[in-house]
PDB file of C-alpha atoms in Angstrom:
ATOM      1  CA  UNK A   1       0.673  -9.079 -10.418  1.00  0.00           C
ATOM      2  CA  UNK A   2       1.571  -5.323 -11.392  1.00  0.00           C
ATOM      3  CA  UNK A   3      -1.018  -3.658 -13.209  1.00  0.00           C
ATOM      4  CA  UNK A   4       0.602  -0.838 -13.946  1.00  0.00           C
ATOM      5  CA  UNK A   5       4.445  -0.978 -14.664  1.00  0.00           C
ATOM      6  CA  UNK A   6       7.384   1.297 -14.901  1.00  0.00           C
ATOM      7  CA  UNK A   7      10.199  -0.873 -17.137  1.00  0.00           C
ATOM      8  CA  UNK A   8      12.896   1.440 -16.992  1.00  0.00           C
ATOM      9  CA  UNK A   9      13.482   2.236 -12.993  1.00  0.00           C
ATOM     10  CA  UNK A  10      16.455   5.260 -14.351  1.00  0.00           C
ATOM     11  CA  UNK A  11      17.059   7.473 -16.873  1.00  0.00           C
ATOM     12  CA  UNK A  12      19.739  10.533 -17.830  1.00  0.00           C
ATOM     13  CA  UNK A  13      19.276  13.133 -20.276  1.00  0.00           C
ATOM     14  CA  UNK A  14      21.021  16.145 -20.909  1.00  0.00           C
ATOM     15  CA  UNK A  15      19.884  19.284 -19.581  1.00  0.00           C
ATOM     16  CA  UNK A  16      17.862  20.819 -22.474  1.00  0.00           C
ATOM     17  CA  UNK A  17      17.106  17.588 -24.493  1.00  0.00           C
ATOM     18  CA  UNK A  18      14.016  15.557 -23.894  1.00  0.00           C
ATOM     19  CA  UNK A  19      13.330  13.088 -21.274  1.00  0.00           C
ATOM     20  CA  UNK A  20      10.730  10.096 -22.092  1.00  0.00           C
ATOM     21  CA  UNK A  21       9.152   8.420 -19.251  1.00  0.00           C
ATOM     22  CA  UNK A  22       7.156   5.355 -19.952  1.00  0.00           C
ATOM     23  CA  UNK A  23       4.613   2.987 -18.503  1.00  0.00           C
ATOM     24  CA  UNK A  24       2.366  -0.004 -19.312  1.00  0.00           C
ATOM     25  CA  UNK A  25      -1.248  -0.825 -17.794  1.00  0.00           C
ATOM     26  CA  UNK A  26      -2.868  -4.244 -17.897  1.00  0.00           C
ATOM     27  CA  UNK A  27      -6.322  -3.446 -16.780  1.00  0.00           C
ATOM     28  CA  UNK A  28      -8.262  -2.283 -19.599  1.00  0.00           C
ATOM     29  CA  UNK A  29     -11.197  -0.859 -16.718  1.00  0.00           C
ATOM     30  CA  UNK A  30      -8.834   1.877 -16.079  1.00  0.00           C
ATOM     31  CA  UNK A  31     -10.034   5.535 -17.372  1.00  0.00           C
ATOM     32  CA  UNK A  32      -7.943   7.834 -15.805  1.00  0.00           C
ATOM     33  CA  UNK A  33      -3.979   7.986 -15.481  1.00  0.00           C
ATOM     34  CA  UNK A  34      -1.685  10.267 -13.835  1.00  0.00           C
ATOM     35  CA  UNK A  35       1.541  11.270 -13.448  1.00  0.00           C
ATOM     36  CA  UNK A  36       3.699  12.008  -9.800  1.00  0.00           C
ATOM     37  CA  UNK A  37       6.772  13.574  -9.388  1.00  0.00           C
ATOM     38  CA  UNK A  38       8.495  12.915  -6.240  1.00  0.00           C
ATOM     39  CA  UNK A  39      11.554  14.453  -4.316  1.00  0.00           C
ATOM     40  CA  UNK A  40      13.327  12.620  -1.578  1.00  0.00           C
ATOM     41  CA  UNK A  41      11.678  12.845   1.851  1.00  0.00           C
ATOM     42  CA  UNK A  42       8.359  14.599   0.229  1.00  0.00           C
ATOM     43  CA  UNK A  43       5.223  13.356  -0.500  1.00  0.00           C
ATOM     44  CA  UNK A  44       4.505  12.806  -4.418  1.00  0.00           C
ATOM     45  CA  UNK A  45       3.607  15.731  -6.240  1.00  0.00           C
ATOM     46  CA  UNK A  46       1.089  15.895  -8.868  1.00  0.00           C
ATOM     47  CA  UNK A  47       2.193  16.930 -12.225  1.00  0.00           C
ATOM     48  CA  UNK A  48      -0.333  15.945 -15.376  1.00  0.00           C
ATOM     49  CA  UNK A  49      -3.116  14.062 -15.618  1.00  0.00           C
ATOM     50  CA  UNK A  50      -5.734  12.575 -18.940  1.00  0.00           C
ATOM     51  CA  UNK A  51      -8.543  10.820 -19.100  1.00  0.00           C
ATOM     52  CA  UNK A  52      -9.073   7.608 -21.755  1.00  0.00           C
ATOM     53  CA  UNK A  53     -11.533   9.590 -23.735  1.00  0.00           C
ATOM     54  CA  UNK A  54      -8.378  11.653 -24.646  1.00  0.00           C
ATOM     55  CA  UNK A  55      -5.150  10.564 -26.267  1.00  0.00           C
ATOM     56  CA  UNK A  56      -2.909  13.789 -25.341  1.00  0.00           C
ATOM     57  CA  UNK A  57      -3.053  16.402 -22.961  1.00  0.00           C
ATOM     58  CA  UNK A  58      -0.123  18.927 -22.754  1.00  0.00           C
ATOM     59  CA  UNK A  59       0.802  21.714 -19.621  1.00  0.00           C
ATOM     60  CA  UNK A  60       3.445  23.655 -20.459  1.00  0.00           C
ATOM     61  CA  UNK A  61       6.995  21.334 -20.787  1.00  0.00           C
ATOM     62  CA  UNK A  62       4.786  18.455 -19.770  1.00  0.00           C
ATOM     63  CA  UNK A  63       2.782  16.175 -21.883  1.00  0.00           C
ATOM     64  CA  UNK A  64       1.430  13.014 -21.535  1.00  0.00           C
ATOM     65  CA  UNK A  65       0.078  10.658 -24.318  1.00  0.00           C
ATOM     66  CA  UNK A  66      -2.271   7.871 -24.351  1.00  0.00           C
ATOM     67  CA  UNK A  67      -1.995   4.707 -26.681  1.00  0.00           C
ATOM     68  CA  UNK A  68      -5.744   3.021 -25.390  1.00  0.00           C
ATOM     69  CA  UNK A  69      -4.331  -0.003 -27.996  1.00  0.00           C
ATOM     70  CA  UNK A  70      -1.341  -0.961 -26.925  1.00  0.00           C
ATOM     71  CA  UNK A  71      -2.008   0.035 -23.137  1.00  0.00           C
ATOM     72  CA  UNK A  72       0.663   2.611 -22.654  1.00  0.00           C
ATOM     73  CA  UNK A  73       1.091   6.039 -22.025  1.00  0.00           C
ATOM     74  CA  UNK A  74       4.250   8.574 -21.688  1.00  0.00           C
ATOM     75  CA  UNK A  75       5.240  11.775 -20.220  1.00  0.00           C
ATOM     76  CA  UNK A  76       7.444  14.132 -22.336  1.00  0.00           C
ATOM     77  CA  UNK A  77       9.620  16.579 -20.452  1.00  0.00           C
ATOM     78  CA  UNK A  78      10.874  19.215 -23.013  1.00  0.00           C
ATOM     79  CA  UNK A  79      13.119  20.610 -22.557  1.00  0.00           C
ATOM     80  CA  UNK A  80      14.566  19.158 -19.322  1.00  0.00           C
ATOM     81  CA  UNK A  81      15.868  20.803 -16.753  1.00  0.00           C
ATOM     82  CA  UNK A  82      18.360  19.749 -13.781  1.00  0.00           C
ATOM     83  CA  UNK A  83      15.221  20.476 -11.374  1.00  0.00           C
ATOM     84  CA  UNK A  84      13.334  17.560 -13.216  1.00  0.00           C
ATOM     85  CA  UNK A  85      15.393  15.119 -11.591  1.00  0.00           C
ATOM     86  CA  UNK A  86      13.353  13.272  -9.261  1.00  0.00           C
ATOM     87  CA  UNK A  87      11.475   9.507  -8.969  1.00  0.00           C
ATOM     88  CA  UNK A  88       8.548   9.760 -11.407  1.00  0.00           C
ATOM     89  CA  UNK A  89       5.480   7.899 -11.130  1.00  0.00           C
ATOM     90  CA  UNK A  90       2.375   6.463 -13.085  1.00  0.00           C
ATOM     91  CA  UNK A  91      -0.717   5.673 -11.489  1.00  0.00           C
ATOM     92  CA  UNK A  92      -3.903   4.609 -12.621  1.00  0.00           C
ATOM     93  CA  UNK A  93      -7.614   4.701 -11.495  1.00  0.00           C
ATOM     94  CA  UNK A  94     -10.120   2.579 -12.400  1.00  0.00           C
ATOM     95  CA  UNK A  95     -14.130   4.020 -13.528  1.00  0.00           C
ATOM     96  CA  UNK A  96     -15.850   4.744 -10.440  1.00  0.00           C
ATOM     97  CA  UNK A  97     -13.092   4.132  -8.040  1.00  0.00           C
ATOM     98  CA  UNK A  98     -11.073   7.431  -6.882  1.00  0.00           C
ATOM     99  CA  UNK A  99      -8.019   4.223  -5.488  1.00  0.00           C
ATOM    100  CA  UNK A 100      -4.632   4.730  -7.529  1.00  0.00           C
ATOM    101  CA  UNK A 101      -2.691   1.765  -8.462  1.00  0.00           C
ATOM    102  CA  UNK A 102       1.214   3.342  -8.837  1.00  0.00           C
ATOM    103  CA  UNK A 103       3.576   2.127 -10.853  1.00  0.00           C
ATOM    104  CA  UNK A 104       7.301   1.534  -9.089  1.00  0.00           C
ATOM    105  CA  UNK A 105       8.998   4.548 -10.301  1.00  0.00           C
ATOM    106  CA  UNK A 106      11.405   5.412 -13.020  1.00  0.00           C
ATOM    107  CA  UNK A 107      13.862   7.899 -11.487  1.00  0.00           C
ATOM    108  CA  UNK A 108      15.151  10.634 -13.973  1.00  0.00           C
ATOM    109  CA  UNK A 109      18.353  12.345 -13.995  1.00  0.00           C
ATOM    110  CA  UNK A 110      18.910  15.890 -16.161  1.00  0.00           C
ATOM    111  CA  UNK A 111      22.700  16.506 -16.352  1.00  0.00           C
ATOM    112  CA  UNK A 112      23.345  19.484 -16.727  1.00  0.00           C
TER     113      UNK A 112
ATOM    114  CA  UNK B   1      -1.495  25.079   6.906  1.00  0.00           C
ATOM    115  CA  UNK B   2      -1.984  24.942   2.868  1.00  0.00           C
ATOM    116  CA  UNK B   3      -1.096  21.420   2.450  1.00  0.00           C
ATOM    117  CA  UNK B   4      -1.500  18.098   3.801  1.00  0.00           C
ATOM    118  CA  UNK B   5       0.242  17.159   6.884  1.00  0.00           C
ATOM    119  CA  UNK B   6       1.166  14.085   8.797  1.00  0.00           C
ATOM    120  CA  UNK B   7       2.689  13.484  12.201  1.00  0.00           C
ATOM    121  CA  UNK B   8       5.309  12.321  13.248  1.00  0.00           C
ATOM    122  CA  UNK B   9       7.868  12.651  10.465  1.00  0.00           C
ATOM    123  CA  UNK B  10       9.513   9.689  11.577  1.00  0.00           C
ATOM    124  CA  UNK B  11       8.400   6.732  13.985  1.00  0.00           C
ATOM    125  CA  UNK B  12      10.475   4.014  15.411  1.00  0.00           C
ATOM    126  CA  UNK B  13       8.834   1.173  16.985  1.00  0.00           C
ATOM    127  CA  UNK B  14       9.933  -2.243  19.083  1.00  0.00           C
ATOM    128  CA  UNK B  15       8.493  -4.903  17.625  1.00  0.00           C
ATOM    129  CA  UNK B  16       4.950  -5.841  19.028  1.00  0.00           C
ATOM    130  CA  UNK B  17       4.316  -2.260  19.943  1.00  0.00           C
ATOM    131  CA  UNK B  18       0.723  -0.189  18.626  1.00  0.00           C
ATOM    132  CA  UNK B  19       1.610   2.616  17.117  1.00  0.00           C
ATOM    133  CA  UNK B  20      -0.762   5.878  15.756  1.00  0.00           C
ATOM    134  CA  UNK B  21      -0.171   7.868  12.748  1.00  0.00           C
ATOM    135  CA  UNK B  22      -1.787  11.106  12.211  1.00  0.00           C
ATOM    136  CA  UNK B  23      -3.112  12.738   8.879  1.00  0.00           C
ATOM    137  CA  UNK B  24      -4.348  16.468   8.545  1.00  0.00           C
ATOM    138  CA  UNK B  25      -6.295  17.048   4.975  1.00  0.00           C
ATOM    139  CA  UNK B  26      -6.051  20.528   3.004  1.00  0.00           C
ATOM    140  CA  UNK B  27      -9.544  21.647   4.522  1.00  0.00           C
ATOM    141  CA  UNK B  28     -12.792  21.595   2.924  1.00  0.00           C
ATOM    142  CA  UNK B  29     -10.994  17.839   1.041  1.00  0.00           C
ATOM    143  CA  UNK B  30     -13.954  15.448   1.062  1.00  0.00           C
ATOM    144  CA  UNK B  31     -11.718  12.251   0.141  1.00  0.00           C
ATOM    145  CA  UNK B  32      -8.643  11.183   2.382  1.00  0.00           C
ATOM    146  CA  UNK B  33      -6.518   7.872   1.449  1.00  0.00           C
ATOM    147  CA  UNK B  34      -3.926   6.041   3.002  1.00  0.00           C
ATOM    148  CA  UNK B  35      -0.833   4.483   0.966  1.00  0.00           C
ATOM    149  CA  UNK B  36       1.805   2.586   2.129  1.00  0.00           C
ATOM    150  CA  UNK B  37       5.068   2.511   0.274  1.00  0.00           C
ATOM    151  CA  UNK B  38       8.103  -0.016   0.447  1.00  0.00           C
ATOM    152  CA  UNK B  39      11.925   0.711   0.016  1.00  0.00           C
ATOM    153  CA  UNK B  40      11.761   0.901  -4.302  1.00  0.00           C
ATOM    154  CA  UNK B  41       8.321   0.596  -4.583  1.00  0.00           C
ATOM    155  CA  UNK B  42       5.707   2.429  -5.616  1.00  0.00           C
ATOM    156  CA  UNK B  43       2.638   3.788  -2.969  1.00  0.00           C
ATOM    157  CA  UNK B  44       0.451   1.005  -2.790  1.00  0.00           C
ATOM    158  CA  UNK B  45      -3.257   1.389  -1.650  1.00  0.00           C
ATOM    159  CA  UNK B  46      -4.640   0.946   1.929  1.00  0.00           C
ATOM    160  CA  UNK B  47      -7.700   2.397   2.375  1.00  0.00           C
ATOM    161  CA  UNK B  48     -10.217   5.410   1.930  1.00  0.00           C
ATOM    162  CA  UNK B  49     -12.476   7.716   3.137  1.00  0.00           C
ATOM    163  CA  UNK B  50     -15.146  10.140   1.727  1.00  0.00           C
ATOM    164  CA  UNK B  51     -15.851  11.939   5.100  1.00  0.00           C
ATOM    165  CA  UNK B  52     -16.010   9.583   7.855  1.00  0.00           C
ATOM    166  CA  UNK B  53     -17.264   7.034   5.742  1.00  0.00           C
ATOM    167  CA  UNK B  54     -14.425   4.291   5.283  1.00  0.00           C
ATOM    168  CA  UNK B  55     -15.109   3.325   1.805  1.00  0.00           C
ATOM    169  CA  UNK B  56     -12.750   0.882   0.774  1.00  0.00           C
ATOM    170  CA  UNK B  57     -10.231  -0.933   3.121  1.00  0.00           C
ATOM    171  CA  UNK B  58      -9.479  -3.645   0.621  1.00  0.00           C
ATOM    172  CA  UNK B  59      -5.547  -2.808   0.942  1.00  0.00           C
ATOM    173  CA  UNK B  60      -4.765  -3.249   4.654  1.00  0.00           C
ATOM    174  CA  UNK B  61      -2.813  -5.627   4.959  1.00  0.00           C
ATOM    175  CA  UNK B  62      -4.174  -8.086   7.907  1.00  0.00           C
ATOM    176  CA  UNK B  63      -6.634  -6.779  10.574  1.00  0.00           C
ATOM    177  CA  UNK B  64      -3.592  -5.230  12.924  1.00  0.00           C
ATOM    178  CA  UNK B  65      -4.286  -2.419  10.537  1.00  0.00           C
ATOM    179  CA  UNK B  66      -7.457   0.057  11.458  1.00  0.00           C
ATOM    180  CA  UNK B  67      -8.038   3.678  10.023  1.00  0.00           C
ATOM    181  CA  UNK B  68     -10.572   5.930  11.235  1.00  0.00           C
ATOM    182  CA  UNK B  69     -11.362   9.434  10.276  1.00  0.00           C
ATOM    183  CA  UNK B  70     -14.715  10.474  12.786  1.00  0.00           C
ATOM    184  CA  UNK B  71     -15.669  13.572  12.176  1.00  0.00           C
ATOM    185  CA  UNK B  72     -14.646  13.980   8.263  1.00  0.00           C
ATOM    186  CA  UNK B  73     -11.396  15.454   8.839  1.00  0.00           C
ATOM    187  CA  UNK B  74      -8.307  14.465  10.579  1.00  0.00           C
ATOM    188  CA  UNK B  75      -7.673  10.840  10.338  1.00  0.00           C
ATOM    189  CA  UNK B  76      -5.160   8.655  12.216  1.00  0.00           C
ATOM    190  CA  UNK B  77      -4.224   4.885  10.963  1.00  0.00           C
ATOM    191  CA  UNK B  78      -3.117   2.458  13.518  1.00  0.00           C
ATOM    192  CA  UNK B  79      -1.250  -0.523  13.300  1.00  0.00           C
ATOM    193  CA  UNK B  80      -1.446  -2.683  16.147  1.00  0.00           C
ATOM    194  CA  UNK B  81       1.550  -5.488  17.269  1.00  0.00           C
ATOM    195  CA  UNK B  82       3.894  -4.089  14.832  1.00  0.00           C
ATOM    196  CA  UNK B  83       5.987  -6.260  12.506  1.00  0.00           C
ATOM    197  CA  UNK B  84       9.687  -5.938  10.669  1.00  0.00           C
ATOM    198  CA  UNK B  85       7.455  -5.838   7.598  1.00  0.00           C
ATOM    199  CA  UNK B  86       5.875  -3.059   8.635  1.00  0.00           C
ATOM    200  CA  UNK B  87       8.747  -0.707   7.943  1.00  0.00           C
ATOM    201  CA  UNK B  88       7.543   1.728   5.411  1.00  0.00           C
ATOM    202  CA  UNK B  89       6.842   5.142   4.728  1.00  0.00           C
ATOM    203  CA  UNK B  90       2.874   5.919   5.153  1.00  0.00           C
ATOM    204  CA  UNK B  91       1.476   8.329   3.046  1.00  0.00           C
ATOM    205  CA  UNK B  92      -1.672  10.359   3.380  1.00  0.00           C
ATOM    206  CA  UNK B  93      -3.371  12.051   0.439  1.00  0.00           C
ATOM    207  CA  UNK B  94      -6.843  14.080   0.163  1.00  0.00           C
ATOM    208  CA  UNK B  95      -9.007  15.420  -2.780  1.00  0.00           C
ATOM    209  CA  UNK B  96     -12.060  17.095  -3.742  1.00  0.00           C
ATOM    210  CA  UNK B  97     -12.855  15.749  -6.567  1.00  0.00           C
ATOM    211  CA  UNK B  98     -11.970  12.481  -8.557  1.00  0.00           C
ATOM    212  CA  UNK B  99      -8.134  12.807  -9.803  1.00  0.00           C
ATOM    213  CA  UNK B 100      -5.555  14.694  -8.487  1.00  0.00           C
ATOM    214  CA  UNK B 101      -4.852  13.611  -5.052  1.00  0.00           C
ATOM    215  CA  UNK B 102      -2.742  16.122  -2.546  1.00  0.00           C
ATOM    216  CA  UNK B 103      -0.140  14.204  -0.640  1.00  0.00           C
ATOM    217  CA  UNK B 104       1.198  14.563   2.558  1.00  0.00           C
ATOM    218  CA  UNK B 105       5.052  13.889   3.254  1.00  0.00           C
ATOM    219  CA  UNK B 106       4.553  10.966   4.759  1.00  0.00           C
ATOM    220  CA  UNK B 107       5.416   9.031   7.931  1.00  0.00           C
ATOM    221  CA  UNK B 108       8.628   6.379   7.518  1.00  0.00           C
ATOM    222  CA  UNK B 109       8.369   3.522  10.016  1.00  0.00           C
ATOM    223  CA  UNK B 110      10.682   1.894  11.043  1.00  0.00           C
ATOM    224  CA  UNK B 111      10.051  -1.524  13.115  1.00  0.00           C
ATOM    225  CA  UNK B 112      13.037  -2.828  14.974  1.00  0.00           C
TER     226      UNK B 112
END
């Protein structure tokens, strides 16, 4: 029983366009969500986080929206770049608890 | 060092053999968790630690599995009579604060 899924495990974009990542939560007690980036043979890297009292938070090419509703958030990559290309990863914490629940990964490739 | 380090890089292991894995936080990190995560999965939750309290251990898997962490800083999990399903990659991660968890580069397993 995934509580937090990834739907789409690749995706290619051009280098310059955007790139769309998306995932789905079913727990409605989670009130935090982040976003990993991860290289091969490294640890995951974090890149953006927001909290559920917000519905967008942006840093620079990143940003990551919130849909509360419809349990789902995104991460926006604009414009991509060929360095982007890695596994990305959602994850999830519930109030109180500091435990992520991941998501399996979508992993994004920026042609250039 | 400025990040968070785990040792070895690689482990190989006969089946039924203990083996130790070894995390070192970013210092002055109050929170330290273990993940373990599969071939095309994402990190799943093991257990955590604020100091040298063990918190949660609701995600080890079966009682071969035992983390400690005794004086708040380095911690080591150990996995005792390993199994084939046991091959993984073992991540370590530590924080200060709720959110953003630093990750180390993980440990990959492999039980033959």
């Amino acid at each position: 029983d995934q509580q937090v899924k990834q739907n789409s495990p690749s995706l290619s974009v051009q280098e310059g366009r955007i790139s769309i990542l998306n995932c789905d939560y079913t727990n409605s007690m989670f009130d935090y969500f982040l976003w990993y980036k991860k290289y091969p043979a490294e640890g995951p890297t974090f890149l953006i986080s927001i909290s559920s009292i917000k519905d967008k938070n942006e840093d620079g090419r990143f940003t990551v929206f919130l849909n509360k509703s419809a349990k789902h958030l995104s991460l926006h990559i604009v414009p991509s770049q060929p360095g982007d290309s890695a596994v990305y990863f959602c994850a999830a914490a519930q109030g109180g608890s500091e435990k992520l629940v991941f998501g399996k990964g979508t992993k994004l490739t920026v042609n250039p | 060092g400025a990040g968070v380090s785990q040792s070895p890089r690689y482990k190989v292991a006969k089946r039924g053999q203990d083996v130790a894995l070894r995390c070192d936080p970013i210092s002055g990190h109050v929170s330290l968790f273990w993940y373990q995560q599969a071939l095309g999965q994402g990190p799943e939750f093991l257990t955590y630690f604020q100091n040298e309290a063990q918190l949660d251990k609701s995600g080890l898997p079966s009682d071969r599995f035992f983390a400690e962490r005794p004086e708040g800083s380095v911690s080591t999990l150990k996995i005792q009579r390993t199994q084939q399903e046991d091959s993984a990659v073992y991540l370590c991660a530590s924080s200060l604060v709720r959110g953003e968890q630093f990750f180390g580069p993980g440990t990959r397993l492999t039980v033959l």
